């Protein structure tokens, strides 16, 4: 199932107080990774994917409607319509890239990604703007010790309640990419990239490999 060298780590690994990888009493492991917004433009890639799906859907609807109303008489008409949508998509994509660069500059070219891993799923949380490592450490403390141990944690938890979830049963393979600081989880319709700080990379790889085996990956 695994590709690349993955170090093994006991399931009951204890983390130092300032570690970016924590394990709660319920068995859920959590960590965060601070990424360069230039080297890892995750938000921009997600925006491009959404724009691509939207433009593709609109193009298909317009093409079908035009063909049904005889507005497109031949292949040249369909090609002209397609090129028009391609040019609009490229223009919007460039604008999105410029906006992303402006946003990255305002955030000092850094973004924080939070992760939660249990026996059945992996949750990835894209944090709000200006969310720094101090807030990430506070989030780890709250989620590890419990909300009752940290009065005033409601605002922090409210800012980190979003995110996408990947069921580990869908994962087909786990590939470690140490130079890029990420682990690729491949499933039927694509792949997910999981990032970790260099000090925790091997431990995160081992956790993902072990949990994906439990979740049903072959």
CSV table of N, CA and C in Angstrom, one decimal, residues 44 48 51 88-101:
chain,number,residue,atom,x,y,z
A,44,UNK,N,-5.4,28.9,-4.2
A,44,UNK,CA,-5.5,29.2,-5.6
A,44,UNK,C,-5.9,28.0,-6.5
A,48,UNK,N,-9.2,27.7,-8.8
A,48,UNK,CA,-9.2,27.3,-10.2
A,48,UNK,C,-10.0,26.1,-10.5
A,51,UNK,N,-13.7,27.3,-10.5
A,51,UNK,CA,-13.9,28.1,-11.7
A,51,UNK,C,-14.0,27.2,-12.9
A,88,UNK,N,-12.4,33.4,-21.7
A,88,UNK,CA,-13.0,34.0,-20.5
A,88,UNK,C,-12.5,33.3,-19.2
A,89,UNK,N,-12.4,31.9,-19.3
A,89,UNK,CA,-11.8,31.2,-18.2
A,89,UNK,C,-10.4,31.5,-17.9
A,90,UNK,N,-9.6,31.7,-18.9
A,90,UNK,CA,-8.2,32.1,-18.7
A,90,UNK,C,-8.1,33.5,-18.1
A,91,UNK,N,-8.9,34.4,-18.6
A,91,UNK,CA,-8.9,35.8,-18.0
A,91,UNK,C,-9.3,35.8,-16.6
A,92,UNK,N,-10.3,35.1,-16.2
A,92,UNK,CA,-10.8,35.0,-14.8
A,92,UNK,C,-9.7,34.3,-14.0
A,93,UNK,N,-9.0,33.2,-14.5
A,93,UNK,CA,-8.0,32.5,-13.8
A,93,UNK,C,-6.8,33.4,-13.5
A,94,UNK,N,-6.4,34.3,-14.5
A,94,UNK,CA,-5.3,35.3,-14.2
A,94,UNK,C,-5.7,36.3,-13.2
A,95,UNK,N,-6.9,36.8,-13.2
A,95,UNK,CA,-7.4,37.7,-12.2
A,95,UNK,C,-7.4,37.0,-10.8
A,96,UNK,N,-7.8,35.8,-10.8
A,96,UNK,CA,-7.8,35.0,-9.5
A,96,UNK,C,-6.4,34.9,-9.0
A,97,UNK,N,-5.4,34.7,-9.9
A,97,UNK,CA,-4.0,34.5,-9.4
A,97,UNK,C,-3.5,35.9,-8.9
A,98,UNK,N,-3.9,37.0,-9.5
A,98,UNK,CA,-3.4,38.3,-9.0
A,98,UNK,C,-4.0,38.6,-7.7
A,99,UNK,N,-5.3,38.3,-7.5
A,99,UNK,CA,-5.9,38.5,-6.2
A,99,UNK,C,-5.3,37.6,-5.1
A,100,UNK,N,-4.9,36.4,-5.5
A,100,UNK,CA,-4.3,35.5,-4.6
A,100,UNK,C,-2.9,36.0,-4.1
A,101,UNK,N,-2.1,36.5,-5.1
A,101,UNK,CA,-0.8,37.1,-4.7
A,101,UNK,C,-1.0,38.3,-3.8
